[in-house]
Each structure stands twice: as structure tokens, then as C-alpha cells.
Short mmCIF file of C-alpha atoms in Angstrom, two decimals:
data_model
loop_
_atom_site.label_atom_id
_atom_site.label_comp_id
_atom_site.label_asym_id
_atom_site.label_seq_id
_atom_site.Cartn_x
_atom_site.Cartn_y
_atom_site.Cartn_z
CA UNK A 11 69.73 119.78 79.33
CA UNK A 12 73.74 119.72 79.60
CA UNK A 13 75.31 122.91 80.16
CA UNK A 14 77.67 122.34 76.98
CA UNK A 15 74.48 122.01 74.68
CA UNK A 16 74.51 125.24 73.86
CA UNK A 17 78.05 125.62 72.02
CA UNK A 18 78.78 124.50 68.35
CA UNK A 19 78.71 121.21 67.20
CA UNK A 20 82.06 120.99 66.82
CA UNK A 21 82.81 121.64 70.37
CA UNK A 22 80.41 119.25 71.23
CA UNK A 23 81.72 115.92 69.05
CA UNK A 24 85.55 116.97 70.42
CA UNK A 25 83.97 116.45 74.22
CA UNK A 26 81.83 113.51 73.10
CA UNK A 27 85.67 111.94 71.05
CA UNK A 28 87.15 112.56 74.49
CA UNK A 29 84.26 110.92 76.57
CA UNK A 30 84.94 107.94 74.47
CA UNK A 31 88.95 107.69 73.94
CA UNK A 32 90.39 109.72 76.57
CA UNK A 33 92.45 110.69 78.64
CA UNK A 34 90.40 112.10 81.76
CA UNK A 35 92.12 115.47 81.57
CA UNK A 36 91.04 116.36 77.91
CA UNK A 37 87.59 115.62 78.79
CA UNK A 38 87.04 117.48 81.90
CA UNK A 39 88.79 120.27 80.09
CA UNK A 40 86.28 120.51 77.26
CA UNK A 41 83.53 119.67 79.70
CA UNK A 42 84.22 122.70 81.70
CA UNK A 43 84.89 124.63 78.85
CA UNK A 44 81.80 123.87 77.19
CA UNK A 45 79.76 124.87 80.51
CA UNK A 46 81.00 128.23 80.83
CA UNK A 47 81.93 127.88 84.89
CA UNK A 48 85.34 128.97 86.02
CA UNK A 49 87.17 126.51 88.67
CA UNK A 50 85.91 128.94 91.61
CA UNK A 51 82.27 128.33 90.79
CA UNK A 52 82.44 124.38 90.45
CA UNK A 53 84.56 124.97 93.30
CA UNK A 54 81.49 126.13 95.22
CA UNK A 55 79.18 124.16 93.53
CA UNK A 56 81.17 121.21 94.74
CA UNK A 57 81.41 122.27 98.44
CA UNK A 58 77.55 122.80 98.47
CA UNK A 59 77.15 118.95 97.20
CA UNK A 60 79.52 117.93 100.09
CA UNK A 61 82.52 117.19 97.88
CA UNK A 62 85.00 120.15 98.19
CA UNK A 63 87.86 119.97 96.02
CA UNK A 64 90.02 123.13 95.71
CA UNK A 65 90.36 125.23 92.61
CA UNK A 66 94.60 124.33 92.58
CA UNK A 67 93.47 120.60 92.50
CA UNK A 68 90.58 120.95 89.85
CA UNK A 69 93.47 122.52 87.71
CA UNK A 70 95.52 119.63 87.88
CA UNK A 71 92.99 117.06 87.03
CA UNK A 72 92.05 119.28 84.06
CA UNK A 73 95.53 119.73 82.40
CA UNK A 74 96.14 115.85 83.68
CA UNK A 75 99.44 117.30 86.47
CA UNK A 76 97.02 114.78 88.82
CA UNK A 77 94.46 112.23 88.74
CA UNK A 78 91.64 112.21 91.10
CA UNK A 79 92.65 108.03 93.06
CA UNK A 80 91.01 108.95 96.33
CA UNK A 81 87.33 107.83 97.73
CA UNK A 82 86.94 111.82 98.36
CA UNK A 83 88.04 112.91 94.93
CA UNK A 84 86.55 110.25 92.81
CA UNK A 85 83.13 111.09 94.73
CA UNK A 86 83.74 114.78 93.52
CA UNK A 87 84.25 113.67 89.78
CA UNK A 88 80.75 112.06 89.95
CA UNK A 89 79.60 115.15 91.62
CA UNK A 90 81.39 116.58 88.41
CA UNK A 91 79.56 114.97 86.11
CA UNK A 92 76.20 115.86 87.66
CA UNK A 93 77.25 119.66 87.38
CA UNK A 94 78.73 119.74 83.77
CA UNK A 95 75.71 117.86 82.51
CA UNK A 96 77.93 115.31 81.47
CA UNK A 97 76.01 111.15 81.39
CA UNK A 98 76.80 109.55 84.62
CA UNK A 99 80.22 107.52 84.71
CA UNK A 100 81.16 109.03 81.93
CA UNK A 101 84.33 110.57 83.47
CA UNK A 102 84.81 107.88 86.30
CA UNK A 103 84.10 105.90 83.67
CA UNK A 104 87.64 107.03 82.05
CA UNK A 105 89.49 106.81 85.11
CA UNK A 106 88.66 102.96 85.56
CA UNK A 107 90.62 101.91 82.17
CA UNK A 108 93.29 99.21 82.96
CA UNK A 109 95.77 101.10 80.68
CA UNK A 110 95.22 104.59 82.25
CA UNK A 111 99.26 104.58 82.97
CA UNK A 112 101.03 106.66 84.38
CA UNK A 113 100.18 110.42 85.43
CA UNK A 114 101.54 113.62 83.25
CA UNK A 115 104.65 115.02 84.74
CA UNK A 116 106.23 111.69 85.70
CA UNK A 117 103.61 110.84 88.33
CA UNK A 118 102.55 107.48 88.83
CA UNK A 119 100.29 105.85 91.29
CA UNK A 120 100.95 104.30 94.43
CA UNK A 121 99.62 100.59 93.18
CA UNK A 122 102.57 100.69 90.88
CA UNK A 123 105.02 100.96 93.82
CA UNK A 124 103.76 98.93 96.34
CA UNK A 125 101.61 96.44 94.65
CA UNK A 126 97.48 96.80 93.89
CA UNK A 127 96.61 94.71 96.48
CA UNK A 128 98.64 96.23 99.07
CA UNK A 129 96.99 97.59 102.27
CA UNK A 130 99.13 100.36 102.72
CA UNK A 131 97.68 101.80 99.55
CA UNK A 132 94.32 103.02 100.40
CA UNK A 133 95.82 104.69 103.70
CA UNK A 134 98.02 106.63 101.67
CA UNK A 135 95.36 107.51 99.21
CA UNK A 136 93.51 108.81 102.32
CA UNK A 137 96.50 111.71 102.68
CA UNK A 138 95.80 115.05 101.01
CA UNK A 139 99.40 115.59 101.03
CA UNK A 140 100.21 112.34 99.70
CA UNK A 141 98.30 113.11 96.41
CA UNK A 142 99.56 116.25 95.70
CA UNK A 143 102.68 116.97 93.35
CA UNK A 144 103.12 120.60 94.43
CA UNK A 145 106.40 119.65 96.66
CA UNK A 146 108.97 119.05 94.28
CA UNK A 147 111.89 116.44 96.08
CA UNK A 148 115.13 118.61 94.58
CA UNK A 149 117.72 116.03 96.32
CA UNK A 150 117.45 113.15 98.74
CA UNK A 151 120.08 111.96 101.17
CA UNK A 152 119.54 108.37 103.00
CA UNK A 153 121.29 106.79 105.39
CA UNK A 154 120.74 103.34 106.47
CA UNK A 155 122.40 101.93 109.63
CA UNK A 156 123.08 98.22 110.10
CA UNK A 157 123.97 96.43 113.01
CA UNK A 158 126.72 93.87 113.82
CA UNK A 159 123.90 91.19 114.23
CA UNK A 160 122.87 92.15 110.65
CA UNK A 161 119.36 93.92 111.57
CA UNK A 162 118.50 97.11 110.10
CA UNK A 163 119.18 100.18 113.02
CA UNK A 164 117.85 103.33 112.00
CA UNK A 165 117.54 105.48 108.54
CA UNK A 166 118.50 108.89 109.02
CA UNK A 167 116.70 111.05 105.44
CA UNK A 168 117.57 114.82 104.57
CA UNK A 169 115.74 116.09 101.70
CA UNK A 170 115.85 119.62 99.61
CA UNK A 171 112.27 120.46 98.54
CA UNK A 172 110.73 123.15 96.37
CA UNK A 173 106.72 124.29 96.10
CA UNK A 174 105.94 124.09 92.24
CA UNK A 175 102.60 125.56 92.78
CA UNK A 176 100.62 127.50 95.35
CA UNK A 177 101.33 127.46 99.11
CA UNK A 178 102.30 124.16 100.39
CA UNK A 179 103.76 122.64 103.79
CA UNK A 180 103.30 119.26 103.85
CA UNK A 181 104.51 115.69 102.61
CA UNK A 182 103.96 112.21 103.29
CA UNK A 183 106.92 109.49 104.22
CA UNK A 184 106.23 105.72 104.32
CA UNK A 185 108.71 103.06 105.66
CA UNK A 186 107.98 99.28 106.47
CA UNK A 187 109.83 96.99 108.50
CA UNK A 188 111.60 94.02 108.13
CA UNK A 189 108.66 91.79 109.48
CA UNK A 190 104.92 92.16 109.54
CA UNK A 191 104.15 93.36 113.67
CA UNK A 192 106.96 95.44 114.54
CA UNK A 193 106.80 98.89 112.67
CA UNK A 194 109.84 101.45 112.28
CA UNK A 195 109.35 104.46 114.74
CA UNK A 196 109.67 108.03 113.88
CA UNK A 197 112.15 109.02 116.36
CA UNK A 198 113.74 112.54 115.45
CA UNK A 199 112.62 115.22 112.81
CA UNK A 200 114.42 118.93 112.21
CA UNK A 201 112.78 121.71 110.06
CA UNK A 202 109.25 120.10 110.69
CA UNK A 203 107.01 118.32 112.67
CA UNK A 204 104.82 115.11 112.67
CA UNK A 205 101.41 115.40 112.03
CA UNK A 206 98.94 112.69 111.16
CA UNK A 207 100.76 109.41 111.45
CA UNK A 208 99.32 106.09 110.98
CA UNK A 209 100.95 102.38 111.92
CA UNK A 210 99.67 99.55 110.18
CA UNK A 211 101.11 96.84 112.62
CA UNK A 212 100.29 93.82 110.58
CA UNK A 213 101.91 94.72 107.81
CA UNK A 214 104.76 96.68 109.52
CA UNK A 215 104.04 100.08 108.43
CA UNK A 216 104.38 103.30 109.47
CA UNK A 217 102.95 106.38 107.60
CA UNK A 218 103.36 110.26 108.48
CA UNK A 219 102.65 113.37 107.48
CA UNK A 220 105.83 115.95 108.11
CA UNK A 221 104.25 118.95 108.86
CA UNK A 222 107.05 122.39 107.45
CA UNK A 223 107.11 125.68 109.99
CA UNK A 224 105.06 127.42 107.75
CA UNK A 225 103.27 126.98 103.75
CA UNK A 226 105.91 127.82 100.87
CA UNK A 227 105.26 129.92 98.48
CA UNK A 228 105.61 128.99 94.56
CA UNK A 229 109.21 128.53 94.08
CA UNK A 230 110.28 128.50 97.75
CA UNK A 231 112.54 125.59 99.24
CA UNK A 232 113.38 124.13 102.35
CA UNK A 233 114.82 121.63 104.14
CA UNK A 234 113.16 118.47 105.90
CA UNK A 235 115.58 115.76 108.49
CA UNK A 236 113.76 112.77 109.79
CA UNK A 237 114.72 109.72 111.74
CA UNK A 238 113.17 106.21 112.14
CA UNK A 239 114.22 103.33 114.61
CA UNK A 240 114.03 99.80 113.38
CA UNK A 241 112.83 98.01 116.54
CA UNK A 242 112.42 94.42 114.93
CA UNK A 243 116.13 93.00 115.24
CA UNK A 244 115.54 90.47 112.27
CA UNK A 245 118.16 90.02 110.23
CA UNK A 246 117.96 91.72 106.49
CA UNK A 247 119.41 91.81 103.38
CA UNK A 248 118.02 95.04 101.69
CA UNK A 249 116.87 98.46 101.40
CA UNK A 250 115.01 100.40 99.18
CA UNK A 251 113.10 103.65 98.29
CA UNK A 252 110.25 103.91 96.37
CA UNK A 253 109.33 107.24 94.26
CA UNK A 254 106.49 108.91 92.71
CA UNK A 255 107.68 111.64 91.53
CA UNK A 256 110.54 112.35 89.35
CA UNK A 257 113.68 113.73 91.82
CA UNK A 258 116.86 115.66 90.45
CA UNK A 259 119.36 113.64 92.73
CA UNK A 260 119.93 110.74 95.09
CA UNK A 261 122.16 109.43 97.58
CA UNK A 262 121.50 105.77 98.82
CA UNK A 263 123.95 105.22 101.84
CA UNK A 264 124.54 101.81 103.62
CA UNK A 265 126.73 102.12 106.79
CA UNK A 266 127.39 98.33 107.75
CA UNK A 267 129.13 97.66 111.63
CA UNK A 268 133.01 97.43 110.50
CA UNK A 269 132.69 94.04 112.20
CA UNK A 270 130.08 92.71 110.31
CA UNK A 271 131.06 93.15 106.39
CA UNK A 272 128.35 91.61 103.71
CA UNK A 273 130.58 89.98 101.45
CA UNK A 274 128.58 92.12 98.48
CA UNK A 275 126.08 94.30 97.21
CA UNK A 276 124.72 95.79 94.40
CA UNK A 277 122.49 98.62 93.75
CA UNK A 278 119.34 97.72 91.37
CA UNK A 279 116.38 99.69 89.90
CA UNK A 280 112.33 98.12 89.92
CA UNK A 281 109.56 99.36 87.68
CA UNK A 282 107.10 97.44 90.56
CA UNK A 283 107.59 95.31 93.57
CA UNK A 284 107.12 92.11 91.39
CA UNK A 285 109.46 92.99 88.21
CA UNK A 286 112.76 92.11 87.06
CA UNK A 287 115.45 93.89 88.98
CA UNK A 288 116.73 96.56 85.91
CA UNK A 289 120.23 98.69 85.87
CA UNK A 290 122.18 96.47 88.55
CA UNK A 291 125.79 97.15 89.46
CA UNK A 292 127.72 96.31 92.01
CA UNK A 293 128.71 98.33 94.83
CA UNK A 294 131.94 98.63 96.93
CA UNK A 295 131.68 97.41 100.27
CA UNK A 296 134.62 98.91 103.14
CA UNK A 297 135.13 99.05 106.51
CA UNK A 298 136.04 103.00 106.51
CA UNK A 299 133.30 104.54 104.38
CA UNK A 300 129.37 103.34 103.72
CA UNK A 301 128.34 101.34 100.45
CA UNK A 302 126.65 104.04 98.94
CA UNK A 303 125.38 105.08 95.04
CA UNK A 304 124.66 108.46 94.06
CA UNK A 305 122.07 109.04 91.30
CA UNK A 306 120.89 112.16 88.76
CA UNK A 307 118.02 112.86 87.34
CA UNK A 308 115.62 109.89 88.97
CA UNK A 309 112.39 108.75 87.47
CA UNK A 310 109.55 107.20 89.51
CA UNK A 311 110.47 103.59 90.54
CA UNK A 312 111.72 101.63 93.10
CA UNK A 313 115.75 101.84 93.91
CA UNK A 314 117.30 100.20 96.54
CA UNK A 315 120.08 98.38 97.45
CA UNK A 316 120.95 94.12 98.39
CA UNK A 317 123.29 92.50 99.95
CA UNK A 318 124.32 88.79 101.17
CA UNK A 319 126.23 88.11 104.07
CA UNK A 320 129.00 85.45 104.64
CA UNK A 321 128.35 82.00 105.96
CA UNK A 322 128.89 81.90 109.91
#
């Protein structure tokens, strides 16, 4: 018999409305309501079925902060619906919908960014620290290096970051290359350390984890520097950085070889890899300071930079 059997019937036909309509988060809420167990005992009662999820994460899939998109966590929501008594694929079921959109709290998923078919989506789905909100970007500074035969050098990032919620100490970076077989490098970091990196050569990938000196407390902020090396030596014509998460401010620098001027650029915003470029303007391009644009108050998108060079 389900666990939420025994409550009143109203309690019962709000779950079942939310088991039909949605969203995820107002039905697991009810559902665990209705069964009377806290987050620590489905958090054990998870672990013993071989799908531990922790009691910070099963809060944020509840009051929708985060939706389960991993293999690991969408194994624990069936696991989920075993323990609540809820009908198999009932809350799966919910997170399958086409027009699930985007997350609470300005999230959106990676497939958004980078494209559903994309192979450098499931890897970063296969990050813990990649799917969790709790490090909150404050202000991003990016400089991008160009060479006098046009190719991309090396992006030098410094970034202010705060823990929203309980002790946290890592993130996840992504940067591809200009073409597929020759990845960027991680060269340099300050304030942290690599940890689990992964290189997709065909597609000219590179994922890590940066690993802080210690976990932040709620509130807490630090600093991370990182460096990659572009090793390709292609020629390019663009640059941009693709976010998640809402972040308070931005700075997009280009620093082009004073011998080897683009004859202009513009800045542009993308909802997705394949939509219309959105808020273009064009920026100034000198031989003493970078092209750069300097933004408040981002939402989750795609924001780069483009450029075309004279004829030779």
C-alpha cells in the first residue's frame, strides 16, 4: 500500500494533480510529505538501494533549486518512487516532458548551452560539482589572448565565488578549441587545484574540476585563477562563454597582437548554440587597450564576442 494512503483525501488528489501536471518539485514535495520520512531517512533508505543522494541535494529537487539530469540521480528518483509508494515512472515520468524548461533560480540545463546532441553533455552530467548550484559565480574576469597569426593564445579567468548553501569546494570549467583534435590545456591555476579532468579529443574539449583549499561554509567567498593554452594555431574569429547560472557581473576581454588589428567586433548574446545572435553592439577595437565589454546582472546564456579580420 503507498505510504501516503493513509492521509486525507485531500492531500492525496493535490499529489495525484501534481503526478499529472507538474512540475517535479511539487510532487516529490507532497510525496514525501504524505509518507511521513524526513530527507535523512530516504537518505538512508536510498544508500541501502545503492543510490545515495545527499539530504542538501534531495532538498533541492524538492523545492525545484535543482533537477535530478544525471544517470546516478535519475536512478535515485526511480528508487524514489519505489520508497514513497508512488506508481513507477510517475516522477521520471515528469522529468521527461519536452517543455520541462528551465530550472528555478535561473538554472538551466547544459543541452540548452551546448546543444542536445552534444557529446560533451553527458560528461558534464557525470560531475557532481557540475550539477550543483551551491557556488554562486559573484563576478567573472576573462581574458582572451590572440596572436599576430590570428589563432587564439591562451584565456587567463579570475572569478569571485560565494557558497549559497552547505559546505562546498568545488566547480566545473569547460573550454573547447578551435578545431576538433587539439584540446586547450590547463596550464596554471591559483587559489585551487585540478582535480578530475577529462579531454574529449575529437571534439576538442577539455573538462575540469577546480578543486578550492578547503569546503566554504554558507556565505563564504573566495577566489579561483585559471589558465588554458590554445595549442591548435588555427586561425579564429570568436570567443564565447556559456552560463548556467545567473552571475552578478562580467568582463569579456579580447587582447589582439597590436600588429594584427581585426578590422571589427561586436559583442552578442545566444539563448542556444543554434539561435539568433540577440543584444549585439559593436565594440571598440585599439592597439593600446583590449576590446573588451563589461556586463551586470547576467542571466544564463551564451555571450561572447566576433570579429573579422582584414583581407591580406
Amino acid at each position: 500500500m503507498p505510504l501516503f494512503a493513509v492521509h486525507s483525501p485531500g492531500r492525496r488528489e493535490q499529489l495525484a494533480d501534481a503526478l499529472a501536471a507538474g512540475p517535479f518539485s511539487r510532487a516529490l514535495s507532497l510525496a514525501i510529505d504524505l509518507s511521513g520520512l524526513g530527507l535523512a531517512r530516504l537518505k538512508d533508505r536510498l544508500a541501502v538501494a545503492g543510490a545515495p543522494v545527499s539530504t542538501t541535494t534531495l532538498s533541492y529537487w524538492r523545492t525545484g533549486r535543482t533537477r535530478p539530469e544525471r544517470p546516478e540521480s535519475l536512478r535515485a528518483v526511480t528508487v524514489l518512487e519505489d520508497v514513497l509508494g508512488l506508481p513507477a515512472g510517475s516522477l521520471t515520468g515528469l522529468l521527461a516532458r519536452p517543455d520541462g524548461g528551465p530550472s528555478p533560480a535561473g538554472l538551466v540545463h547544459w543541452e540548452r548551452l551546448w546543444g542536445p546532441r552534444n557529446g560533451v553533455v553527458p560528461v558534464l552530467n557525470s560531475f557532481d560539482a557540475a550539477d550543483d548550484p551551491a557556488l554562486v559565480v559573484l563576478s567573472l574576469h576573462e581574458s582572451l589572448h590572440v596572436r599576430a597569426d590570428r589563432s587564439l593564445a591562451r584565456l587567463r579567468v579570475r572569478e569571485v565565488v560565494r557558497a549559497a548553501a552547505e559546505p562546498v569546494q568545488a566547480k566545473v570549467v569547460t573550454l573547447r578549441g578551435c578545431v576538433a583534435g587539439t584540446p586547450p590545456r590547463l596550464v596554471a591555476t591559483r587559489y585551487c587545484v585540478p582535480g578530475r579532468t577529462e579531454v574529449l579529443p575529437e571534439q576538442g574539449f577539455l573538462i575540469s574540476e577546480l578543486v578550492l583549499s578547503r569546503s566554504l561554509a554558507e556565505g563564504e567567498t573566495a577566489i579561483l585563477e585559471y589558465e588554458f593554452e590554445y595549442t591548435d594555431g588555427v586561425p579564429d574569429t570568436s570567443y564565447d562563454r556559456r552560463f548556467r547560472h545567473p552571475v552578478a557581473e562580467h568582463l569579456q576581454e579580447v587582447h589582439f597582437d597590436p600588429d594584427a588589428l581585426p578590422s571589427s567586433c561586436h559583442a552578442f548574446r545566444l539563448e542556444s548554440p543554434d539561435g539568433p545572435e540577440r543584444e549585439s553592439a559593436e565594440v571598440v577595437v585599439s592597439p593600446v587597450v583590449p576590446a573588451h565589454v563589461f556586463r551586470t546582472g547576467v542571466a544564463p546564456g551564451i555571450l561572447g564576442m566576433r570579429w573579422s579580420w582584414p583581407a591580406r
